Amino acid sequence: MKSKKLFALLMSSVMVIGAVTACDKPGADPTVSTDETTESSEQTTEPTVTETTAAPADIDGYKERTVAEVKDEDDGKIMIYGHNSEFVGLAEKYAGVTANDYDFIEISNNDGSYTEKLDAVLSDGNEAPDIFTCDEAYARKYLASDNTIAINDLGIDYSELTNMFDYTLRFASDDDSVIKGLAWKACPCGVFYERSLAEQYLGTSDPNEIAASFATWDAVLASARTVNTASEGSVKLMSGYTETYRAYLSTRETGWIMDGSLNIDPQIESFFDYAKTLYEEDLTFRAEQWTDSWENSMSDRTVISYWGSLQFAKYELGLNPGEGTAVNPTAGDWGVTTAPVSYYSGGSWVMASKYCDKKATSADIVRAVCINEDNLKDMVNNGEFVNNVKLMTAAAADDKFALEWLGGQNPYPVLLDSALHAGAVMTGPDDDAFNNAFNSVVGPYCEGSFESIKEAEEALEDQLSEKGLLEE
């Protein structure tokens, strides 16, 4: 950071961009054992919700730079930027920093203000942060750029990361497989379902048994048809096709851009067809995620399943949001089961800017929040799904994590399996913009505004070109 001038710029609001990452008020969850872990078990091709496989990240798959011996080059305060106050709160709690030690700039990115500010200060270094956090939606923009430095440049060795989930490291790596950021939590996803409705329309409320209803994409369609017919359309399996969007596209084998041109992976075309089937057969309420109609169905007993992370279930679904926030009146009547594929949605990464001149202090803070096992255990005890395979494996095997607000179920076996198998290799720096543009043409295609998938894809390409996301 070139300048240590402190200025007040606080614009705090909850960010909602395709994924919920708020987890600032942990619920009163049980505590995880501090000295018991579960042995790794052999991975199977069709895991059940009770299995826990534990295979730490293959650190050998990443390119490690020379690990630097670091020191602070400036005696002033460390400058931290954040899209919310979560990270700096953790830094105070676990790294022992106080308001006298740092300058903190918090800016919500609801309207792009945060990324706009980051782009400005990173362009010339004036008042640039030493370290900063980013939400999953736009973190890759900085992790894949020259504006951030490798964690090795902070003196952090890859041997310190062996218990982290691989997808969090893959996501935070540049094109040369150099790790440039770390996450303190993981956001693997499952299918959260209302037990009473599942029992009534699918014949079971048991998490292991209901898994068959979501085991494959064909099974999801069949279940949606069963529910729609049995309820005469008054209850749906999902509120809208966008519920499946993140999960479906997580199975792509190629990214949005190849050789500088727009690339349409076969899964993209498949999703067009899948969404249209849901639309034409009236299998959902056609409510898009994050809309009022989508949210209203969370508590009126008309939608069986919502798909997302533990943080999503607690805060957006409202099953255990914490003090001062309304609790979903159906809390306690929900369970979680496996989705057709393993995927993640949301999360935050911390990274150091190329202007960082407080490397020693930055490293201390990052280690305290993202690596220190005792601190991560405390986060688990406060309801987080942390970025540590060993700790989450222990929690998955611990009956103390049978959550009352989840019908007495321990959600960690389901979510652990998803975290272990989630992939991030197809994520590009502008993926959020590409995803949003794609989503904006899927709806019109379902409604018949485009005569073919090809025509919808051409509209997508035109939109991306207008936004400057494709090379001329």
mmCIF file of C-alpha atoms in Angstrom, residues 150-307:
data_model
loop_
_atom_site.group_PDB
_atom_site.id
_atom_site.type_symbol
_atom_site.label_atom_id
_atom_site.label_comp_id
_atom_site.label_asym_id
_atom_site.label_seq_id
_atom_site.Cartn_x
_atom_site.Cartn_y
_atom_site.Cartn_z
ATOM 1 C CA ALA A 150 1.091 -15.360 -4.163
ATOM 2 C CA ILE A 151 0.581 -16.510 -0.596
ATOM 3 C CA ASN A 152 4.205 -17.681 -0.756
ATOM 4 C CA ASP A 153 5.128 -13.992 -1.007
ATOM 5 C CA LEU A 154 3.550 -13.584 2.436
ATOM 6 C CA GLY A 155 5.807 -16.323 3.751
ATOM 7 C CA ILE A 156 3.035 -18.936 3.824
ATOM 8 C CA ASP A 157 4.182 -22.399 2.797
ATOM 9 C CA TYR A 158 1.903 -24.817 0.961
ATOM 10 C CA SER A 159 2.581 -27.387 3.692
ATOM 11 C CA GLU A 160 0.382 -25.223 5.931
ATOM 12 C CA LEU A 161 -2.617 -25.801 3.657
ATOM 13 C CA THR A 162 -2.840 -29.584 3.532
ATOM 14 C CA ASN A 163 -6.180 -29.729 5.353
ATOM 15 C CA MET A 164 -7.971 -27.241 3.120
ATOM 16 C CA PHE A 165 -10.652 -28.315 0.657
ATOM 17 C CA ASP A 166 -9.180 -28.547 -2.794
ATOM 18 C CA TYR A 167 -11.860 -26.499 -4.534
ATOM 19 C CA THR A 168 -11.079 -23.481 -2.343
ATOM 20 C CA LEU A 169 -7.423 -23.620 -3.403
ATOM 21 C CA ARG A 170 -8.196 -24.341 -7.050
ATOM 22 C CA PHE A 171 -10.538 -21.366 -7.113
ATOM 23 C CA ALA A 172 -7.824 -19.144 -5.611
ATOM 24 C CA SER A 173 -5.099 -20.167 -8.075
ATOM 25 C CA ASP A 174 -3.981 -18.246 -11.133
ATOM 26 C CA ASP A 175 -3.466 -19.722 -14.593
ATOM 27 C CA ASP A 176 -0.069 -21.068 -13.501
ATOM 28 C CA SER A 177 -1.619 -22.917 -10.516
ATOM 29 C CA VAL A 178 -0.029 -20.509 -8.034
ATOM 30 C CA ILE A 179 -2.246 -20.082 -4.939
ATOM 31 C CA LYS A 180 -3.004 -16.408 -4.317
ATOM 32 C CA GLY A 181 -5.721 -16.360 -1.678
ATOM 33 C CA LEU A 182 -7.235 -18.365 1.145
ATOM 34 C CA ALA A 183 -10.737 -18.979 2.473
ATOM 35 C CA TRP A 184 -11.549 -19.568 6.132
ATOM 36 C CA LYS A 185 -14.884 -21.220 5.396
ATOM 37 C CA ALA A 186 -16.301 -23.451 2.703
ATOM 38 C CA CYS A 187 -19.788 -23.282 1.217
ATOM 39 C CA PRO A 188 -20.616 -26.754 -0.124
ATOM 40 C CA CYS A 189 -24.245 -27.247 -1.076
ATOM 41 C CA GLY A 190 -26.994 -29.760 -0.576
ATOM 42 C CA VAL A 191 -30.752 -29.946 -1.067
ATOM 43 C CA PHE A 192 -32.660 -28.598 1.925
ATOM 44 C CA TYR A 193 -36.185 -30.005 1.944
ATOM 45 C CA GLU A 194 -39.305 -29.578 4.074
ATOM 46 C CA ARG A 195 -39.870 -32.910 5.776
ATOM 47 C CA SER A 196 -43.671 -32.791 6.097
ATOM 48 C CA LEU A 197 -44.146 -32.028 2.416
ATOM 49 C CA ALA A 198 -41.609 -34.663 1.405
ATOM 50 C CA GLU A 199 -43.411 -37.281 3.488
ATOM 51 C CA GLN A 200 -46.752 -36.332 1.978
ATOM 52 C CA TYR A 201 -45.762 -36.174 -1.671
ATOM 53 C CA LEU A 202 -42.586 -38.271 -2.000
ATOM 54 C CA GLY A 203 -43.343 -40.914 0.593
ATOM 55 C CA THR A 204 -40.477 -40.304 3.004
ATOM 56 C CA SER A 205 -38.846 -37.615 5.091
ATOM 57 C CA ASP A 206 -35.701 -39.585 5.902
ATOM 58 C CA PRO A 207 -32.523 -37.914 4.512
ATOM 59 C CA ASN A 208 -31.076 -41.208 3.305
ATOM 60 C CA GLU A 209 -34.260 -42.335 1.600
ATOM 61 C CA ILE A 210 -35.175 -38.960 0.100
ATOM 62 C CA ALA A 211 -31.736 -38.874 -1.543
ATOM 63 C CA ALA A 212 -33.115 -41.114 -4.308
ATOM 64 C CA SER A 213 -35.517 -38.343 -5.319
ATOM 65 C CA PHE A 214 -32.545 -36.059 -6.067
ATOM 66 C CA ALA A 215 -29.927 -38.638 -7.085
ATOM 67 C CA THR A 216 -29.799 -37.673 -10.788
ATOM 68 C CA TRP A 217 -31.210 -34.938 -12.975
ATOM 69 C CA ASP A 218 -33.727 -37.422 -14.356
ATOM 70 C CA ALA A 219 -34.711 -38.320 -10.790
ATOM 71 C CA VAL A 220 -35.276 -34.630 -10.011
ATOM 72 C CA LEU A 221 -37.590 -34.334 -13.033
ATOM 73 C CA ALA A 222 -39.467 -37.475 -12.025
ATOM 74 C CA SER A 223 -39.864 -36.187 -8.465
ATOM 75 C CA ALA A 224 -41.079 -32.813 -9.730
ATOM 76 C CA ARG A 225 -43.710 -34.555 -11.827
ATOM 77 C CA THR A 226 -44.807 -36.742 -8.916
ATOM 78 C CA VAL A 227 -45.246 -33.766 -6.605
ATOM 79 C CA ASN A 228 -47.022 -31.682 -9.225
ATOM 80 C CA THR A 229 -49.505 -34.429 -10.037
ATOM 81 C CA ALA A 230 -50.174 -35.481 -6.452
ATOM 82 C CA SER A 231 -50.762 -31.910 -5.275
ATOM 83 C CA GLU A 232 -52.675 -30.872 -8.409
ATOM 84 C CA GLY A 233 -50.132 -28.097 -8.868
ATOM 85 C CA SER A 234 -50.527 -26.555 -5.421
ATOM 86 C CA VAL A 235 -47.085 -27.757 -4.283
ATOM 87 C CA LYS A 236 -43.874 -27.872 -6.328
ATOM 88 C CA LEU A 237 -40.575 -29.619 -5.822
ATOM 89 C CA MET A 238 -38.758 -26.328 -6.564
ATOM 90 C CA SER A 239 -39.837 -22.724 -6.825
ATOM 91 C CA GLY A 240 -38.157 -22.187 -10.207
ATOM 92 C CA TYR A 241 -35.625 -23.600 -12.638
ATOM 93 C CA THR A 242 -32.928 -21.270 -11.282
ATOM 94 C CA GLU A 243 -32.832 -23.412 -8.127
ATOM 95 C CA THR A 244 -30.820 -25.983 -10.078
ATOM 96 C CA TYR A 245 -28.705 -23.523 -12.037
ATOM 97 C CA ARG A 246 -25.484 -23.503 -10.014
ATOM 98 C CA ALA A 247 -25.523 -27.266 -9.497
ATOM 99 C CA TYR A 248 -26.161 -28.052 -13.146
ATOM 100 C CA LEU A 249 -23.429 -25.815 -14.531
ATOM 101 C CA SER A 250 -20.889 -27.073 -11.982
ATOM 102 C CA THR A 251 -20.488 -30.174 -14.149
ATOM 103 C CA ARG A 252 -19.126 -28.277 -17.141
ATOM 104 C CA GLU A 253 -15.852 -29.574 -18.518
ATOM 105 C CA THR A 254 -14.885 -26.309 -20.202
ATOM 106 C CA GLY A 255 -15.162 -22.654 -19.254
ATOM 107 C CA TRP A 256 -16.975 -19.768 -20.893
ATOM 108 C CA ILE A 257 -13.915 -18.655 -22.852
ATOM 109 C CA MET A 258 -11.607 -20.767 -24.982
ATOM 110 C CA ASP A 259 -8.893 -19.227 -27.165
ATOM 111 C CA GLY A 260 -10.430 -15.813 -26.627
ATOM 112 C CA SER A 261 -13.865 -16.783 -27.939
ATOM 113 C CA LEU A 262 -17.176 -17.647 -26.318
ATOM 114 C CA ASN A 263 -17.380 -21.360 -25.582
ATOM 115 C CA ILE A 264 -20.699 -23.154 -25.183
ATOM 116 C CA ASP A 265 -20.079 -26.278 -23.144
ATOM 117 C CA PRO A 266 -22.527 -29.151 -23.830
ATOM 118 C CA GLN A 267 -23.900 -28.710 -20.317
ATOM 119 C CA ILE A 268 -24.962 -25.177 -21.246
ATOM 120 C CA GLU A 269 -27.142 -26.465 -24.063
ATOM 121 C CA SER A 270 -28.398 -29.258 -21.843
ATOM 122 C CA PHE A 271 -29.539 -26.748 -19.239
ATOM 123 C CA PHE A 272 -31.565 -24.878 -21.853
ATOM 124 C CA ASP A 273 -33.500 -28.093 -22.463
ATOM 125 C CA TYR A 274 -33.765 -28.946 -18.775
ATOM 126 C CA ALA A 275 -35.122 -25.533 -17.834
ATOM 127 C CA LYS A 276 -37.613 -25.602 -20.700
ATOM 128 C CA THR A 277 -38.919 -29.009 -19.616
ATOM 129 C CA LEU A 278 -39.561 -27.640 -16.127
ATOM 130 C CA TYR A 279 -41.272 -24.618 -17.670
ATOM 131 C CA GLU A 280 -43.423 -26.335 -20.262
ATOM 132 C CA GLU A 281 -44.636 -29.041 -17.874
ATOM 133 C CA ASP A 282 -45.428 -26.420 -15.236
ATOM 134 C CA LEU A 283 -43.258 -28.223 -12.684
ATOM 135 C CA THR A 284 -42.274 -25.059 -10.767
ATOM 136 C CA PHE A 285 -43.848 -21.748 -9.824
ATOM 137 C CA ARG A 286 -41.452 -20.091 -12.308
ATOM 138 C CA ALA A 287 -40.000 -17.944 -9.547
ATOM 139 C CA GLU A 288 -36.384 -16.870 -9.995
ATOM 140 C CA GLN A 289 -33.923 -16.963 -7.122
ATOM 141 C CA TRP A 290 -33.703 -13.843 -4.961
ATOM 142 C CA THR A 291 -37.165 -12.594 -6.013
ATOM 143 C CA ASP A 292 -39.970 -11.912 -3.526
ATOM 144 C CA SER A 293 -42.082 -14.782 -4.826
ATOM 145 C CA TRP A 294 -39.136 -17.175 -4.407
ATOM 146 C CA GLU A 295 -38.565 -16.024 -0.831
ATOM 147 C CA ASN A 296 -42.253 -16.061 0.104
ATOM 148 C CA SER A 297 -42.516 -19.749 -0.759
ATOM 149 C CA MET A 298 -39.867 -20.596 1.837
ATOM 150 C CA SER A 299 -42.398 -20.531 4.651
ATOM 151 C CA ASP A 300 -45.839 -21.098 3.101
ATOM 152 C CA ARG A 301 -45.476 -24.866 2.669
ATOM 153 C CA THR A 302 -45.823 -24.825 -1.105
ATOM 154 C CA VAL A 303 -42.210 -25.651 -2.119
ATOM 155 C CA ILE A 304 -40.439 -28.793 -0.977
ATOM 156 C CA SER A 305 -36.776 -27.981 -1.688
ATOM 157 C CA TYR A 306 -34.307 -25.125 -1.716
ATOM 158 C CA TRP A 307 -30.723 -25.753 -2.795
#
